[in-house]
XYZ file of C-alpha atoms in Angstrom:
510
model
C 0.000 0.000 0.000
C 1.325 3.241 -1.121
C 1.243 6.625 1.488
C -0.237 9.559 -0.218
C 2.220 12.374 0.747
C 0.115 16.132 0.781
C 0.476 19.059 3.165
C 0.258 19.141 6.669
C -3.137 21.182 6.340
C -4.893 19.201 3.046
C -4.062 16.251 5.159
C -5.851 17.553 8.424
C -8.949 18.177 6.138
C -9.294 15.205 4.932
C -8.832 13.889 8.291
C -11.708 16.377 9.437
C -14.088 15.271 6.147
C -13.321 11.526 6.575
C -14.324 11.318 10.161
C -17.706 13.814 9.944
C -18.368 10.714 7.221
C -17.829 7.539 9.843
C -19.450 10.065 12.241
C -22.771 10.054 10.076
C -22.568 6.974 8.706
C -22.450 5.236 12.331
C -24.941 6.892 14.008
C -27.508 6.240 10.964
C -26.801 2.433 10.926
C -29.774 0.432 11.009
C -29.530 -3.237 11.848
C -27.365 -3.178 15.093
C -28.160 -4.555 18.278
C -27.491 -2.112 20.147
C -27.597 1.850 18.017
C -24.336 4.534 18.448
C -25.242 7.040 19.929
C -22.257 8.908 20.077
C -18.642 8.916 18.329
C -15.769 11.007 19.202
C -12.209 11.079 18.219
C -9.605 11.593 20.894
C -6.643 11.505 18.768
C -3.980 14.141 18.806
C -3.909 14.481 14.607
C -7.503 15.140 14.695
C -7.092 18.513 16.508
C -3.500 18.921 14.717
C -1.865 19.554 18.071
C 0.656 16.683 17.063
C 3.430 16.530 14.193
C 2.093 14.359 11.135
C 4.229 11.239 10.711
C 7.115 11.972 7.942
C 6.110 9.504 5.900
C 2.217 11.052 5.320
C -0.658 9.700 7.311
C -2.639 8.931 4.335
C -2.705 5.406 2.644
C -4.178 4.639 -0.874
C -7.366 2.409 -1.340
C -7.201 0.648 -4.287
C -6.381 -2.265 -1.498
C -9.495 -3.065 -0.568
C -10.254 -5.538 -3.919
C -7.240 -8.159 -2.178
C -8.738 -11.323 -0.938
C -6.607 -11.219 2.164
C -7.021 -7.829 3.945
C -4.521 -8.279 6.735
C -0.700 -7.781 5.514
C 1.565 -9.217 8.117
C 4.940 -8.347 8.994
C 7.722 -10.892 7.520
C 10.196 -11.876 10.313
C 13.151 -10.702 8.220
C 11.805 -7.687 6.087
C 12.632 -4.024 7.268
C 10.190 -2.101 9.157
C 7.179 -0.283 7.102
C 6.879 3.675 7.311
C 5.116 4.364 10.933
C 1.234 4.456 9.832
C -0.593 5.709 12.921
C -4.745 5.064 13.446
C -7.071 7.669 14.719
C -8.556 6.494 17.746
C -12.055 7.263 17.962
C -14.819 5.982 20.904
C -18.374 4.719 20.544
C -20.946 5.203 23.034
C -24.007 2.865 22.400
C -27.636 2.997 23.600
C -28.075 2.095 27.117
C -28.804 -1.873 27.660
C -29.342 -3.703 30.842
C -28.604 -6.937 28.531
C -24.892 -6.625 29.361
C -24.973 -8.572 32.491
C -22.099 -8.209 35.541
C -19.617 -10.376 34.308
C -16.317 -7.717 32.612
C -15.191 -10.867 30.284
C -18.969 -11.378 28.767
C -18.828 -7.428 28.411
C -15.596 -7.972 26.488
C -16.564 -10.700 24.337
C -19.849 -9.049 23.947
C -17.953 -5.729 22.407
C -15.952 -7.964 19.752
C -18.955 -9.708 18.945
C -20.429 -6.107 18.156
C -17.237 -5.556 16.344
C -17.868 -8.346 13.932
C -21.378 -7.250 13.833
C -20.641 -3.662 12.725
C -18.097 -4.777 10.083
C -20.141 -6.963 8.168
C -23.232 -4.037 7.844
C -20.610 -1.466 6.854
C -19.362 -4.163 4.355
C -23.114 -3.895 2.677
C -23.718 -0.562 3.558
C -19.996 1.204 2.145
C -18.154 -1.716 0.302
C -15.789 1.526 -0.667
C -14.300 1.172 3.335
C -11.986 -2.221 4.471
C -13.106 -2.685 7.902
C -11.488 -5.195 9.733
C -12.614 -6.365 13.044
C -10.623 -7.517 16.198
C -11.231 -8.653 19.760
C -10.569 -5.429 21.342
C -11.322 -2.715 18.018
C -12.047 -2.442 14.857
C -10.365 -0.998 12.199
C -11.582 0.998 8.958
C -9.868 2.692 6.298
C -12.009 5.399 4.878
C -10.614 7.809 2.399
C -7.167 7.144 3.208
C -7.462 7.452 6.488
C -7.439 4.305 8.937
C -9.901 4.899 12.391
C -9.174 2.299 14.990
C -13.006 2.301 16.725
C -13.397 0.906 20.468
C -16.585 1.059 22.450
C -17.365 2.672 25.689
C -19.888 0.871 28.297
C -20.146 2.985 31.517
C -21.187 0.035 33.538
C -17.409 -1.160 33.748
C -16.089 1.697 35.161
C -18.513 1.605 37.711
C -18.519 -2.409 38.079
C -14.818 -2.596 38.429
C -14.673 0.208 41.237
C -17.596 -1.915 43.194
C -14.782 -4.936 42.562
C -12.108 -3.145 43.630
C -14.055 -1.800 47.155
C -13.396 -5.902 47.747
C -9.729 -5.919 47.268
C -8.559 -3.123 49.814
C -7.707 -5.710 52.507
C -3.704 -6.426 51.285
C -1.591 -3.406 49.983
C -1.256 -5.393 46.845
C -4.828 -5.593 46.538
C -4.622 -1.862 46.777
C -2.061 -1.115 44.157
C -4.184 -2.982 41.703
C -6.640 -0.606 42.196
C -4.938 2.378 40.174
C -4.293 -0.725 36.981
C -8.198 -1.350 36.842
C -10.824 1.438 36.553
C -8.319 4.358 36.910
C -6.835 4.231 33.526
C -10.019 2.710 32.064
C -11.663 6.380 33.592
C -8.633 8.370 31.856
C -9.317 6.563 28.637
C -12.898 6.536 28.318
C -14.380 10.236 29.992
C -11.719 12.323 30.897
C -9.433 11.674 27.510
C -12.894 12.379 25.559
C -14.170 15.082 27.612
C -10.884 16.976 27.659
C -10.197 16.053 24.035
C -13.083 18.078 22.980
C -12.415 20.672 24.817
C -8.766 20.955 23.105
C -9.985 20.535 19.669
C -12.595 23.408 20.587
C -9.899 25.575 21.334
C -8.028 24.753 18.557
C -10.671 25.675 16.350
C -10.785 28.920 17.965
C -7.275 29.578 18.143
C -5.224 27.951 15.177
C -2.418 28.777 16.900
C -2.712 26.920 19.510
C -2.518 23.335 17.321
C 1.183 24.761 15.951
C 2.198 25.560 19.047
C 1.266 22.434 20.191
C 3.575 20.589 17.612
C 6.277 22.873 18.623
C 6.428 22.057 21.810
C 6.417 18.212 20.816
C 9.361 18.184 18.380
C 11.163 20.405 21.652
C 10.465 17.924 23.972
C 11.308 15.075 21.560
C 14.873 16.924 20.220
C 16.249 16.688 23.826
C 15.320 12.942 24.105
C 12.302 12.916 25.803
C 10.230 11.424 24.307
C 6.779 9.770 26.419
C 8.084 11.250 29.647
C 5.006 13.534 29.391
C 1.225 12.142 28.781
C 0.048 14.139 25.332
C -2.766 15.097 27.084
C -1.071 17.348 29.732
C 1.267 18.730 27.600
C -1.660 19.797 25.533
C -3.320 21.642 28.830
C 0.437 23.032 29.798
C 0.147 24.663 26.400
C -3.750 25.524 26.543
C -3.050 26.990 29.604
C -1.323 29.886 27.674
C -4.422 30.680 25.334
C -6.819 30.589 28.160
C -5.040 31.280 31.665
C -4.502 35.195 31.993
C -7.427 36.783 30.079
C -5.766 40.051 29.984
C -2.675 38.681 28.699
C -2.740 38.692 24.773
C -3.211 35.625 22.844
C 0.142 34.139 20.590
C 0.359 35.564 17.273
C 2.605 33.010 16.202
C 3.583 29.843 16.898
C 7.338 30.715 17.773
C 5.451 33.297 20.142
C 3.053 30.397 21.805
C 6.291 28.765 21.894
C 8.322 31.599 23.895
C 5.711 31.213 26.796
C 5.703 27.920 26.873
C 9.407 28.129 27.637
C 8.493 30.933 30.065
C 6.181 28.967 31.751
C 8.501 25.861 32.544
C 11.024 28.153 33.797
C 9.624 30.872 35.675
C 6.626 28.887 37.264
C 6.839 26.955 41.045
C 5.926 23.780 40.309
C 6.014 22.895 44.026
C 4.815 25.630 45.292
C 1.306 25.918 43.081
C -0.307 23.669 40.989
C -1.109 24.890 37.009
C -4.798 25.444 37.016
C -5.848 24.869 32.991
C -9.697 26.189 32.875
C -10.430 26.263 29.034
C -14.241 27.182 30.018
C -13.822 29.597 32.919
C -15.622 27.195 35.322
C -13.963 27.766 38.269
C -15.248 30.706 40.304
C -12.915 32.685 42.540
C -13.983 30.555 45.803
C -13.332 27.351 44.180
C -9.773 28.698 43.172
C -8.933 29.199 46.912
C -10.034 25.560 47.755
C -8.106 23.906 45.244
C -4.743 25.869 46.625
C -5.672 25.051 50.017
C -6.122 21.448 49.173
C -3.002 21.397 47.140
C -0.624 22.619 49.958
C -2.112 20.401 52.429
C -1.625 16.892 50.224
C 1.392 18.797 48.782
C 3.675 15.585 50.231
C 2.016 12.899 48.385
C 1.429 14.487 45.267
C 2.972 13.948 42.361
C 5.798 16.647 40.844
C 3.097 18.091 38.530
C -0.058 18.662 39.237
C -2.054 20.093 36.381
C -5.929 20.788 37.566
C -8.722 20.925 35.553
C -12.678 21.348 35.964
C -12.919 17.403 35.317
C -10.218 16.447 37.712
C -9.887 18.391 40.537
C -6.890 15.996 42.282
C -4.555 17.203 39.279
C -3.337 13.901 39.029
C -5.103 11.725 36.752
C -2.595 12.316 33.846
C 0.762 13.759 35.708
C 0.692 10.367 38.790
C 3.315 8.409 36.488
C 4.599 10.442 34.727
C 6.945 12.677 34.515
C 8.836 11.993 37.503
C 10.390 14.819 40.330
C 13.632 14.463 38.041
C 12.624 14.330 34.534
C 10.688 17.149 35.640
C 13.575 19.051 37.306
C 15.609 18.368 34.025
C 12.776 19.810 31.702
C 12.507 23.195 33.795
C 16.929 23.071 33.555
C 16.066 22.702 29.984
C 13.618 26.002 29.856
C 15.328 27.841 31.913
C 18.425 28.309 29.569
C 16.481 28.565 26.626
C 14.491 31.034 28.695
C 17.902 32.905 29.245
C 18.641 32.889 25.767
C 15.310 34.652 24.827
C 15.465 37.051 27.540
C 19.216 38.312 26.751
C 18.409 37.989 22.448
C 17.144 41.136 20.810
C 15.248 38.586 18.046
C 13.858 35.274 18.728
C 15.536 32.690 16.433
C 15.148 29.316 17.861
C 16.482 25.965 16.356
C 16.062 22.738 17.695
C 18.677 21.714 19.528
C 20.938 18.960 18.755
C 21.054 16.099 21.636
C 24.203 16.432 23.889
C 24.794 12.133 23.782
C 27.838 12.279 25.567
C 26.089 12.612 28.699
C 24.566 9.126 28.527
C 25.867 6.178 30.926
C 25.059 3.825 27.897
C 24.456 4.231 24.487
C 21.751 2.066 22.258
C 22.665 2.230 18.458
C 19.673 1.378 16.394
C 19.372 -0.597 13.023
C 17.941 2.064 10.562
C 16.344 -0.619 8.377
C 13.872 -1.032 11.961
C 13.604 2.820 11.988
C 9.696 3.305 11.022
C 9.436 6.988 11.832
C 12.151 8.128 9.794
C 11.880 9.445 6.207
C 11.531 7.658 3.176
C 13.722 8.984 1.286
C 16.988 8.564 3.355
C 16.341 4.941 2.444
C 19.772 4.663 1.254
C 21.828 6.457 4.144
C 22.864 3.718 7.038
C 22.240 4.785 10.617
C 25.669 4.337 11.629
C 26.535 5.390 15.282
C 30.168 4.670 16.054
C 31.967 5.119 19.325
C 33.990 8.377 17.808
C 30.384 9.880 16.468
C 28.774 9.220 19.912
C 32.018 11.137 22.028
C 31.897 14.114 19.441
C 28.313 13.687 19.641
C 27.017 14.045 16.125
C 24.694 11.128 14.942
C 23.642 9.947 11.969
C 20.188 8.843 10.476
C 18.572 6.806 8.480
C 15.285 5.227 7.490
C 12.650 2.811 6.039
C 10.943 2.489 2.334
C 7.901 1.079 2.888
C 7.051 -2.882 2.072
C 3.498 -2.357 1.392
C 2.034 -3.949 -1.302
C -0.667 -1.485 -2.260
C -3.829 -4.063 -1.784
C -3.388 -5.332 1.229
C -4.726 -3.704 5.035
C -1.517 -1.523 6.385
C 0.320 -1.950 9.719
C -0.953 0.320 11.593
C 0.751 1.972 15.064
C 4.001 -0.035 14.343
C 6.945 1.897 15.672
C 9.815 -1.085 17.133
C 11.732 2.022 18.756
C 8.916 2.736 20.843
C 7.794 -0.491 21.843
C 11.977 -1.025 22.656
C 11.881 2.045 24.812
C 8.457 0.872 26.710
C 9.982 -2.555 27.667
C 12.555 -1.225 28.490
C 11.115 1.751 31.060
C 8.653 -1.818 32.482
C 11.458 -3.679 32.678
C 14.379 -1.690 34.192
C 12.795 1.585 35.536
C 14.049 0.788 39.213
C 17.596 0.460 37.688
C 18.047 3.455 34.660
C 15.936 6.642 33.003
C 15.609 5.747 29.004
C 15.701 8.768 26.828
C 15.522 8.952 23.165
C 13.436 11.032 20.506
C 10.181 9.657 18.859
C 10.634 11.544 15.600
C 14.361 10.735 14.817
C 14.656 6.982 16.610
C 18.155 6.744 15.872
C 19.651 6.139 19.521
C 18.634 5.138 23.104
C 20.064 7.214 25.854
C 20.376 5.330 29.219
C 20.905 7.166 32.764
C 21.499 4.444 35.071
C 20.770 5.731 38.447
C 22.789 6.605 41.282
C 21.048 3.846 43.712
C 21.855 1.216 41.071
C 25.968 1.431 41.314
C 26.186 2.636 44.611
C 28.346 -0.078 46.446
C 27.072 0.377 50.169
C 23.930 -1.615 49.909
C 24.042 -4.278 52.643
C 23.918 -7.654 50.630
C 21.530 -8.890 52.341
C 18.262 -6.808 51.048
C 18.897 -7.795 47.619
C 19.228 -11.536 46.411
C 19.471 -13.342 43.118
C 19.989 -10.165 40.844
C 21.659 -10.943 38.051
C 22.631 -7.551 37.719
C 24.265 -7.398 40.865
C 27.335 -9.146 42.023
C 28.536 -9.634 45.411
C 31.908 -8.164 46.403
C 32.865 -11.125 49.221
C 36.117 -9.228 50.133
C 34.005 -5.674 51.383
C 30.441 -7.667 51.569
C 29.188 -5.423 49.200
C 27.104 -5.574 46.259
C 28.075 -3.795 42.655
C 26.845 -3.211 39.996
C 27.102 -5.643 37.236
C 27.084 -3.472 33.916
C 28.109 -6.313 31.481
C 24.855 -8.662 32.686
C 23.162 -4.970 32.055
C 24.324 -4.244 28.430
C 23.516 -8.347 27.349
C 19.756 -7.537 28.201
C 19.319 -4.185 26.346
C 21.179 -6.607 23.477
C 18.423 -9.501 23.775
C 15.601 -7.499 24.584
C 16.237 -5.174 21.352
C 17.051 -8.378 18.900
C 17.836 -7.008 15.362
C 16.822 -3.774 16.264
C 20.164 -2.979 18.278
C 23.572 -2.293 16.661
C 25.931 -1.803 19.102
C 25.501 -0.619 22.757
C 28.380 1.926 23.905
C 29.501 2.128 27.657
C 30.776 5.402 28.212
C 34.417 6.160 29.364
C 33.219 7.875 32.927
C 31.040 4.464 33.692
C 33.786 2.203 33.022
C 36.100 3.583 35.221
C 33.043 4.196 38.096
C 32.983 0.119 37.500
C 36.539 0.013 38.018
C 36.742 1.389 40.742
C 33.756 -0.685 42.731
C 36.118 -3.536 41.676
């Protein structure tokens, strides 16, 4: 399948056009069990507030006429051009046929799924939809929709489950993996979403600045150490915090603040009160400070309020973390100089500093699916002399599609690399890296990992610790380290670099 490469804004319209179609088209369907009553797209492309892939987002139809409408991923071919989906939610007529039982609702939705593709395959034969257990896919005008449905009832059913489990601390940890991310994803994601495409609408500027910010945050290899969502409201917070504050005029303005709001604001202090709206009266300003400084100690670093969640925690509890966060505001804060002491704002993005890495995670370019097509001949290349003078190289993917078959959609290896890793190892290193140019993993290892006073004894059968008998010690055991980035990354990896300063902290735990 061929991408159809247009500009950034013909491609947002036809984004906009193709959905207001599924839009109509679903909630006119005759024939279900069960009617939509509602559809709504949460994805960041659909309000423009995040950088279109290089490679177009875009595919061709002429593929829906193939006989077999999944294409599958050889085990030895390169990596296809990153083709993302636009996630969009369905909210169906209320039922009380469901029952109480979460796996019958979940075999109940994919049975819907199956349902819904075969009337759309009457009703449009033009669209491929292709149904799974948890979604169902549909390309429509070049554009590819990944649909999931909402059912209230579980949110509510799995809190009533959880009110069971608060005997064992276990129990309770469990409690923020079941209905609180299921609550993010299916009402506040949607609710908030709309309210950021709203604004966007309003205030074109705000979208841009949005994709500034992104490519920023990615160019100094940090990548997913934010949820999209609040760096959306950090940004929105600019176009509707201080009403007698002009708007941005420009992006590069929108951008300035941004960087003037990391920098000069007290994080700790105060949290960052986004109120697209104005909902929040005067009174109920005062409450939320006074309940922010007295959980102030177990709250997380950021804490961005809005109307919908008063806590300020919902998407800032993971992520980022006290010091990602304190690196980020570092980060501003000399950029911030530079503005403030420059008679002209001219801002590149920076170049990353990879020097500073404990280790150093050379990627494959032929596994590179966000980079551009047509560096398909340049090899990503990242030698030990390139990483200590700290210029890179990069490289990417042609695309292996066929042209008739269904694409692979959301299929980035870097990024499902980096998010075993950050499972896997978070306890033991920071993982840093940029989404847009994949070329290289950065790896922090932190300071609690090599420090050599940990009593032996509170740590047993780590593989990536070694006992020092003669000062009854444990060390750190970097080689046992490196091997698992190397078989956890498979063909994807080509080489991994210890730095100079690591090695000779190693040496001298020896």
């Amino acid at each position: 399948m061929s991408h159809i490469q247009h500009s950034d804004l013909e491609v947002h319209l036809k984004i906009v056009a193709a959905f207001e179609k599924l839009s109509q088209t679903l909630l006119a369907l005759k024939g279900l069990p069960l009617s939509v009553t509602g559809v709504k797209c949460t994805s960041a492309y659909y309000r423009r507030t995040k950088p279109f892939p290089l490679n177009g987002l875009l595919v061709s139809s002429n593929h829906i006429r193939d006989k077999k409408p999944i294409q599958k991923l050889k085990k030895h071919e390169n990596s296809p051009p990153f083709l993302p989906s636009l996630k969009v939610l369905l909210t169906l007529e209320r039922s009380n046929k469901w029952g109480e039982d979460l796996n019958v609702i979940n075999r109940l939705k994919g049975g819907f799924y199956v349902e819904l593709s075969k009337i759309l395959l009457t009703k449009q034969p033009s669209w491929l939809s292709v149904p799974l257990e948890k979604c169902l896919y549909i390309v429509l005008d070049g554009v590819v929709f990944c649909l999931n449905i909402i059912h209230n009832r579980e949110i509510a059913m799995l809190i009533n489950l959880e009110k069971g489990m608060l005997d064992s601390s276990q129990q309770l940890s469990k409690r923020k993996a079941f209905s609180v991310p299921l609550k993010k994803k299916f009402i506040l994601k949607p609710l908030l979403s709309q309210q950021l495409s709203g604004l966007s609408k309003r205030c074109p500027i705000f979208s841009e600045t949005c994709q500034l910010v992104r490519k920023w945050i990615c160019a100094n290899f940090l990548s997913k150490v934010f949820e999209g969502v609040a760096l959306e409201l950090l940004v929105a917070n600019l176009f509707a915090g201080i009403p007698a504050c002009p708007l941005p005029s420009t992006a590069s303005a929108g951008f300035v603040r941004f960087i003037s709001l990391l920098a000069t604001h007290d994080f700790i202090a105060e949290p960052l009160i986004v109120d697209i709206n104005n909902t929040f009266t005067p009174e109920a300003l005062n409450k939320l400070q006074e309940d922010f400084i007295k959980k102030r100690p177990v709250l997380p670093a950021l804490v961005l309020i809005v109307p919908e969640d008063v806590s300020g925690t919902i998407f800032t509890s993971l992520k980022p973390e006290a010091l990602i966060l304190k690196h980020v505001i570092k980060l501003a804060t000399q950029l911030h100089q530079t503005f403030c002491s420059s008679s002209t704002i001219e801002f590149q993005l920076p170049m990353p500093d990879v020097t500073k890495y404990d280790i150093l995670i050379s990627l494959h370019g032929a596994y590179l699916s966000m980079s551009r097509q047509q560096e398909k001949n340049k090899e990503n290349k990242i030698t030990k002399k390139h990483w200590q003078s700290g210029r890179v190289s990069k490289s990417s993917v042609q695309s292996q599609s066929d042209g008739r078959s269904f694409p692979i959609v959301d299929y980035d290896p870097v990024k499902r690399y980096v998010k075993e890793l950050r499972n896997s190892f978070d306890s033991v290193a920071i993982f840093f890296y940029n989404a847009y140019k994949s070329y290289a993993v950065g790896v922090m290892l932190r300071p609690s990992f090599y420090r050599s006073d940990r009593d032996p004894k509170t740590i047993t059968g780590s593989h990536l610790r070694t006992k020092d008998r003669e000062r009854n010690a444990l060390i750190a055991n970097i080689d046992a380290l490196v091997e698992d980035f190397r078989i956890m990354g498979g063909r994807l990896i080509r080489t991994v670099i210890v730095s100079d300063h690591l090695k000779e902290n190693a040496k001298k735990h020896d």
